[in-house]
Amino acid sequence: MRDPPVTQPDPTRQEKAREYAKTTRHLFFIEVGLAGALLLVLVFGGISIKLSQYLAVSQPWAAAVYFLILTFGYGILTSPLSYYQGLALPRHYGLSVQTLKDWLKDMAKTSILSLSLGTGLVILVYWLLGRLPDWWWLTASGVAFVLSLLLTWLTPNLLLPLFFKLRTLEDNELKQKLINLAERAQTKVHDVLTMDLSTKSTTANAMLAGLGNTKRIILSDTLLNQYSPAEVEVVLAHELSHHIHRDIPKLVVTQGVTFVLIFLGTHLALKASLGYFTFRGMDDVATLPFLLLVLAIAGLILTPIANILSRHLESAADEKALELTGNPQAFITTMTKLTDQNLDEAQPSRWVELLFYDHPPYTKRVALARHYSTKNSVR
């Protein structure tokens, strides 16, 4: 006899979810506070100008060296916080199964990638500041945009394999079912892969990764092992709905405009700072903490706006997924199981949803499915 479908989050798991979410938010604000305090002290305390005098290297290499010093210094300062936030806390709540050794390996890989990209961008920005002081922001935003597209294209073939083992899905029946679903959604995928997420985490996930000829359906083994084919189909239908609605081109355009606005705002702030601080020019290495501070503030301001757009697109994708599968019951059980498994808050407060949620919370997603079910049962 089959177990009854799960249609309500487990109260015990929800209590843990609220505790976990509250702790992660506190850690986020602590991290933001530390980074902000460090940059503010460097800029307004005149320390950055004094430190720059010891960097007897020509630009843009001086900026690269300064960036590496700041990054390593901040990394050492926040290493206890990173450990607690990235490993100790998830393990305490049963979300991580990683050992310290494996976690450190992943941290090393992430740090190398981040440092390489960050240092490259700093070199480019300060090279442009010295040669195109009035238009550097336009070129920099274009490069950042192209780089983001390149990273998306490389995700299934290069970036994900650095952290997970990817294999072709062996369940041919399910594989064909998912490919047929993609064809109904007028989306061409080149393979259906499994990801060994269980080696690191107890959560479940799925994605449609890549662009063009690298586009792949990727399902975590934790999803495949604990969800029915109908529930897996619901998850994929949601991802495919973004392609039906052409959300990817919309997001690409939005991202391009965002890059332009952020770099333009940084340019104007940097130009205005010359009249307040004793910087020798816009390409003075001492401006780096100020530039990073402006970028961080812009990110904090734009994140709630980006979340509003994202929640709107995700809600539309949920609605289309219900139409594609015609199975609101499977949708509800999937959302319920994911909420419990991933330790998500089912009904966060309004301000938490506004600041931190890029998907609608569980209660709104399930309400949409129940409305769809009621509407179609009346017909």
PDB file of N, CA and C in Angstrom, residues 154-209:
ATOM      1  N   LEU A 154      29.791  27.665 -20.273  1.00  0.00           N
ATOM      2  CA  LEU A 154      30.773  26.680 -19.810  1.00  0.00           C
ATOM      3  C   LEU A 154      30.295  25.860 -18.607  1.00  0.00           C
ATOM      4  N   THR A 155      29.184  26.255 -17.994  1.00  0.00           N
ATOM      5  CA  THR A 155      28.752  25.622 -16.741  1.00  0.00           C
ATOM      6  C   THR A 155      28.663  24.101 -16.807  1.00  0.00           C
ATOM      7  N   PRO A 156      27.902  23.514 -17.777  1.00  0.00           N
ATOM      8  CA  PRO A 156      27.764  22.049 -17.745  1.00  0.00           C
ATOM      9  C   PRO A 156      29.012  21.288 -18.152  1.00  0.00           C
ATOM     10  N   ASN A 157      29.866  21.878 -18.971  1.00  0.00           N
ATOM     11  CA  ASN A 157      31.034  21.160 -19.488  1.00  0.00           C
ATOM     12  C   ASN A 157      32.322  21.420 -18.718  1.00  0.00           C
ATOM     13  N   LEU A 158      32.401  22.540 -17.997  1.00  0.00           N
ATOM     14  CA  LEU A 158      33.649  22.886 -17.324  1.00  0.00           C
ATOM     15  C   LEU A 158      33.473  23.186 -15.840  1.00  0.00           C
ATOM     16  N   LEU A 159      32.529  24.052 -15.492  1.00  0.00           N
ATOM     17  CA  LEU A 159      32.425  24.511 -14.105  1.00  0.00           C
ATOM     18  C   LEU A 159      31.834  23.445 -13.176  1.00  0.00           C
ATOM     19  N   LEU A 160      30.678  22.878 -13.526  1.00  0.00           N
ATOM     20  CA  LEU A 160      30.079  21.859 -12.659  1.00  0.00           C
ATOM     21  C   LEU A 160      30.966  20.627 -12.483  1.00  0.00           C
ATOM     22  N   PRO A 161      31.632  20.129 -13.560  1.00  0.00           N
ATOM     23  CA  PRO A 161      32.508  18.960 -13.375  1.00  0.00           C
ATOM     24  C   PRO A 161      33.683  19.201 -12.427  1.00  0.00           C
ATOM     25  N   LEU A 162      34.004  20.461 -12.140  1.00  0.00           N
ATOM     26  CA  LEU A 162      35.051  20.731 -11.158  1.00  0.00           C
ATOM     27  C   LEU A 162      34.620  20.328  -9.751  1.00  0.00           C
ATOM     28  N   PHE A 163      33.307  20.283  -9.516  1.00  0.00           N
ATOM     29  CA  PHE A 163      32.795  20.032  -8.171  1.00  0.00           C
ATOM     30  C   PHE A 163      31.968  18.749  -8.065  1.00  0.00           C
ATOM     31  N   PHE A 164      31.412  18.287  -9.184  1.00  0.00           N
ATOM     32  CA  PHE A 164      30.552  17.103  -9.162  1.00  0.00           C
ATOM     33  C   PHE A 164      30.877  16.177 -10.332  1.00  0.00           C
ATOM     34  N   LYS A 165      30.564  14.891 -10.149  1.00  0.00           N
ATOM     35  CA  LYS A 165      30.669  13.944 -11.247  1.00  0.00           C
ATOM     36  C   LYS A 165      29.339  13.932 -11.999  1.00  0.00           C
ATOM     37  N   LEU A 166      29.398  14.147 -13.303  1.00  0.00           N
ATOM     38  CA  LEU A 166      28.200  14.156 -14.138  1.00  0.00           C
ATOM     39  C   LEU A 166      28.193  12.913 -15.014  1.00  0.00           C
ATOM     40  N   ARG A 167      27.054  12.224 -15.047  1.00  0.00           N
ATOM     41  CA  ARG A 167      26.907  11.032 -15.873  1.00  0.00           C
ATOM     42  C   ARG A 167      25.592  11.093 -16.628  1.00  0.00           C
ATOM     43  N   THR A 168      25.544  10.426 -17.770  1.00  0.00           N
ATOM     44  CA  THR A 168      24.305  10.338 -18.526  1.00  0.00           C
ATOM     45  C   THR A 168      23.279   9.539 -17.728  1.00  0.00           C
ATOM     46  N   LEU A 169      22.034  10.003 -17.706  1.00  0.00           N
ATOM     47  CA  LEU A 169      20.971   9.316 -16.974  1.00  0.00           C
ATOM     48  C   LEU A 169      20.771   7.913 -17.540  1.00  0.00           C
ATOM     49  N   GLU A 170      20.830   6.907 -16.664  1.00  0.00           N
ATOM     50  CA  GLU A 170      20.739   5.519 -17.113  1.00  0.00           C
ATOM     51  C   GLU A 170      19.297   5.042 -17.273  1.00  0.00           C
ATOM     52  N   ASP A 171      18.364   5.699 -16.611  1.00  0.00           N
ATOM     53  CA  ASP A 171      16.950   5.329 -16.728  1.00  0.00           C
ATOM     54  C   ASP A 171      16.435   5.842 -18.075  1.00  0.00           C
ATOM     55  N   ASN A 172      16.472   4.966 -19.094  1.00  0.00           N
ATOM     56  CA  ASN A 172      16.121   5.389 -20.458  1.00  0.00           C
ATOM     57  C   ASN A 172      14.663   5.820 -20.582  1.00  0.00           C
ATOM     58  N   GLU A 173      13.788   5.180 -19.806  1.00  0.00           N
ATOM     59  CA  GLU A 173      12.365   5.545 -19.867  1.00  0.00           C
ATOM     60  C   GLU A 173      12.157   6.967 -19.369  1.00  0.00           C
ATOM     61  N   LEU A 174      12.740   7.282 -18.217  1.00  0.00           N
ATOM     62  CA  LEU A 174      12.624   8.637 -17.666  1.00  0.00           C
ATOM     63  C   LEU A 174      13.345   9.635 -18.565  1.00  0.00           C
ATOM     64  N   LYS A 175      14.502   9.247 -19.078  1.00  0.00           N
ATOM     65  CA  LYS A 175      15.271  10.128 -19.961  1.00  0.00           C
ATOM     66  C   LYS A 175      14.446  10.523 -21.179  1.00  0.00           C
ATOM     67  N   GLN A 176      13.820   9.535 -21.801  1.00  0.00           N
ATOM     68  CA  GLN A 176      13.009   9.825 -22.984  1.00  0.00           C
ATOM     69  C   GLN A 176      11.792  10.674 -22.628  1.00  0.00           C
ATOM     70  N   LYS A 177      11.233  10.428 -21.462  1.00  0.00           N
ATOM     71  CA  LYS A 177      10.080  11.208 -21.007  1.00  0.00           C
ATOM     72  C   LYS A 177      10.453  12.679 -20.843  1.00  0.00           C
ATOM     73  N   LEU A 178      11.632  12.926 -20.291  1.00  0.00           N
ATOM     74  CA  LEU A 178      12.089  14.293 -20.078  1.00  0.00           C
ATOM     75  C   LEU A 178      12.452  14.973 -21.399  1.00  0.00           C
ATOM     76  N   ILE A 179      13.047  14.209 -22.311  1.00  0.00           N
ATOM     77  CA  ILE A 179      13.376  14.768 -23.629  1.00  0.00           C
ATOM     78  C   ILE A 179      12.098  15.118 -24.381  1.00  0.00           C
ATOM     79  N   ASN A 180      11.078  14.247 -24.271  1.00  0.00           N
ATOM     80  CA  ASN A 180       9.785  14.533 -24.911  1.00  0.00           C
ATOM     81  C   ASN A 180       9.156  15.792 -24.321  1.00  0.00           C
ATOM     82  N   LEU A 181       9.285  15.944 -23.018  1.00  0.00           N
ATOM     83  CA  LEU A 181       8.766  17.151 -22.368  1.00  0.00           C
ATOM     84  C   LEU A 181       9.484  18.386 -22.891  1.00  0.00           C
ATOM     85  N   ALA A 182      10.795  18.286 -23.067  1.00  0.00           N
ATOM     86  CA  ALA A 182      11.568  19.406 -23.607  1.00  0.00           C
ATOM     87  C   ALA A 182      11.133  19.735 -25.023  1.00  0.00           C
ATOM     88  N   GLU A 183      10.833  18.703 -25.811  1.00  0.00           N
ATOM     89  CA  GLU A 183      10.371  18.935 -27.188  1.00  0.00           C
ATOM     90  C   GLU A 183       9.009  19.621 -27.199  1.00  0.00           C
ATOM     91  N   ARG A 184       8.136  19.236 -26.265  1.00  0.00           N
ATOM     92  CA  ARG A 184       6.835  19.916 -26.164  1.00  0.00           C
ATOM     93  C   ARG A 184       7.010  21.375 -25.786  1.00  0.00           C
ATOM     94  N   ALA A 185       8.079  21.650 -25.051  1.00  0.00           N
ATOM     95  CA  ALA A 185       8.380  23.020 -24.647  1.00  0.00           C
ATOM     96  C   ALA A 185       9.218  23.746 -25.700  1.00  0.00           C
ATOM     97  N   GLN A 186       9.425  23.072 -26.853  1.00  0.00           N
ATOM     98  CA  GLN A 186      10.184  23.647 -27.973  1.00  0.00           C
ATOM     99  C   GLN A 186      11.593  24.064 -27.540  1.00  0.00           C
ATOM    100  N   THR A 187      12.208  23.200 -26.732  1.00  0.00           N
ATOM    101  CA  THR A 187      13.572  23.437 -26.259  1.00  0.00           C
ATOM    102  C   THR A 187      14.430  22.228 -26.595  1.00  0.00           C
ATOM    103  N   LYS A 188      15.525  22.451 -27.293  1.00  0.00           N
ATOM    104  CA  LYS A 188      16.422  21.365 -27.657  1.00  0.00           C
ATOM    105  C   LYS A 188      17.491  21.194 -26.599  1.00  0.00           C
ATOM    106  N   VAL A 189      17.560  19.988 -26.027  1.00  0.00           N
ATOM    107  CA  VAL A 189      18.609  19.670 -25.055  1.00  0.00           C
ATOM    108  C   VAL A 189      19.487  18.566 -25.642  1.00  0.00           C
ATOM    109  N   HIS A 190      20.754  18.580 -25.291  1.00  0.00           N
ATOM    110  CA  HIS A 190      21.705  17.657 -25.896  1.00  0.00           C
ATOM    111  C   HIS A 190      21.973  16.430 -25.049  1.00  0.00           C
ATOM    112  N   ASP A 191      21.512  16.419 -23.803  1.00  0.00           N
ATOM    113  CA  ASP A 191      21.675  15.231 -22.967  1.00  0.00           C
ATOM    114  C   ASP A 191      20.940  15.438 -21.648  1.00  0.00           C
ATOM    115  N   VAL A 192      20.693  14.334 -20.956  1.00  0.00           N
ATOM    116  CA  VAL A 192      20.129  14.378 -19.604  1.00  0.00           C
ATOM    117  C   VAL A 192      21.164  13.742 -18.690  1.00  0.00           C
ATOM    118  N   LEU A 193      21.655  14.507 -17.722  1.00  0.00           N
ATOM    119  CA  LEU A 193      22.747  14.072 -16.871  1.00  0.00           C
ATOM    120  C   LEU A 193      22.319  13.979 -15.407  1.00  0.00           C
ATOM    121  N   THR A 194      23.017  13.137 -14.662  1.00  0.00           N
ATOM    122  CA  THR A 194      22.839  13.088 -13.212  1.00  0.00           C
ATOM    123  C   THR A 194      24.074  13.680 -12.536  1.00  0.00           C
ATOM    124  N   MET A 195      23.874  14.281 -11.396  1.00  0.00           N
ATOM    125  CA  MET A 195      24.940  14.932 -10.638  1.00  0.00           C
ATOM    126  C   MET A 195      24.989  14.310  -9.241  1.00  0.00           C
ATOM    127  N   ASP A 196      26.177  13.918  -8.792  1.00  0.00           N
ATOM    128  CA  ASP A 196      26.298  13.233  -7.501  1.00  0.00           C
ATOM    129  C   ASP A 196      26.286  14.211  -6.330  1.00  0.00           C
ATOM    130  N   LEU A 197      25.177  14.917  -6.200  1.00  0.00           N
ATOM    131  CA  LEU A 197      25.032  15.901  -5.123  1.00  0.00           C
ATOM    132  C   LEU A 197      25.087  15.237  -3.751  1.00  0.00           C
ATOM    133  N   SER A 198      24.694  13.960  -3.679  1.00  0.00           N
ATOM    134  CA  SER A 198      24.638  13.257  -2.388  1.00  0.00           C
ATOM    135  C   SER A 198      26.003  13.122  -1.728  1.00  0.00           C
ATOM    136  N   THR A 199      27.087  13.302  -2.491  1.00  0.00           N
ATOM    137  CA  THR A 199      28.429  13.231  -1.903  1.00  0.00           C
ATOM    138  C   THR A 199      28.735  14.463  -1.055  1.00  0.00           C
ATOM    139  N   LYS A 200      27.942  15.511  -1.220  1.00  0.00           N
ATOM    140  CA  LYS A 200      28.187  16.755  -0.493  1.00  0.00           C
ATOM    141  C   LYS A 200      26.993  17.209   0.337  1.00  0.00           C
ATOM    142  N   SER A 201      25.783  16.900  -0.120  1.00  0.00           N
ATOM    143  CA  SER A 201      24.604  17.513   0.486  1.00  0.00           C
ATOM    144  C   SER A 201      23.432  16.543   0.522  1.00  0.00           C
ATOM    145  N   THR A 202      22.472  16.829   1.403  1.00  0.00           N
ATOM    146  CA  THR A 202      21.235  16.050   1.460  1.00  0.00           C
ATOM    147  C   THR A 202      20.102  16.747   0.725  1.00  0.00           C
ATOM    148  N   THR A 203      20.363  17.922   0.160  1.00  0.00           N
ATOM    149  CA  THR A 203      19.328  18.668  -0.554  1.00  0.00           C
ATOM    150  C   THR A 203      19.118  18.077  -1.949  1.00  0.00           C
ATOM    151  N   ALA A 204      18.087  18.554  -2.636  1.00  0.00           N
ATOM    152  CA  ALA A 204      17.785  18.100  -4.002  1.00  0.00           C
ATOM    153  C   ALA A 204      17.747  19.300  -4.933  1.00  0.00           C
ATOM    154  N   ASN A 205      18.115  19.061  -6.192  1.00  0.00           N
ATOM    155  CA  ASN A 205      18.173  20.170  -7.141  1.00  0.00           C
ATOM    156  C   ASN A 205      18.070  19.636  -8.568  1.00  0.00           C
ATOM    157  N   ALA A 206      17.716  20.512  -9.479  1.00  0.00           N
ATOM    158  CA  ALA A 206      17.689  20.198 -10.912  1.00  0.00           C
ATOM    159  C   ALA A 206      17.865  21.501 -11.664  1.00  0.00           C
ATOM    160  N   MET A 207      18.392  21.411 -12.869  1.00  0.00           N
ATOM    161  CA  MET A 207      18.609  22.621 -13.651  1.00  0.00           C
ATOM    162  C   MET A 207      18.658  22.304 -15.133  1.00  0.00           C
ATOM    163  N   LEU A 208      18.419  23.323 -15.927  1.00  0.00           N
ATOM    164  CA  LEU A 208      18.657  23.267 -17.362  1.00  0.00           C
ATOM    165  C   LEU A 208      19.835  24.202 -17.590  1.00  0.00           C
ATOM    166  N   ALA A 209      21.038  23.630 -17.699  1.00  0.00           N
ATOM    167  CA  ALA A 209      22.266  24.418 -17.688  1.00  0.00           C
ATOM    168  C   ALA A 209      22.839  24.560 -19.082  1.00  0.00           C
TER     169      ALA A 209
END
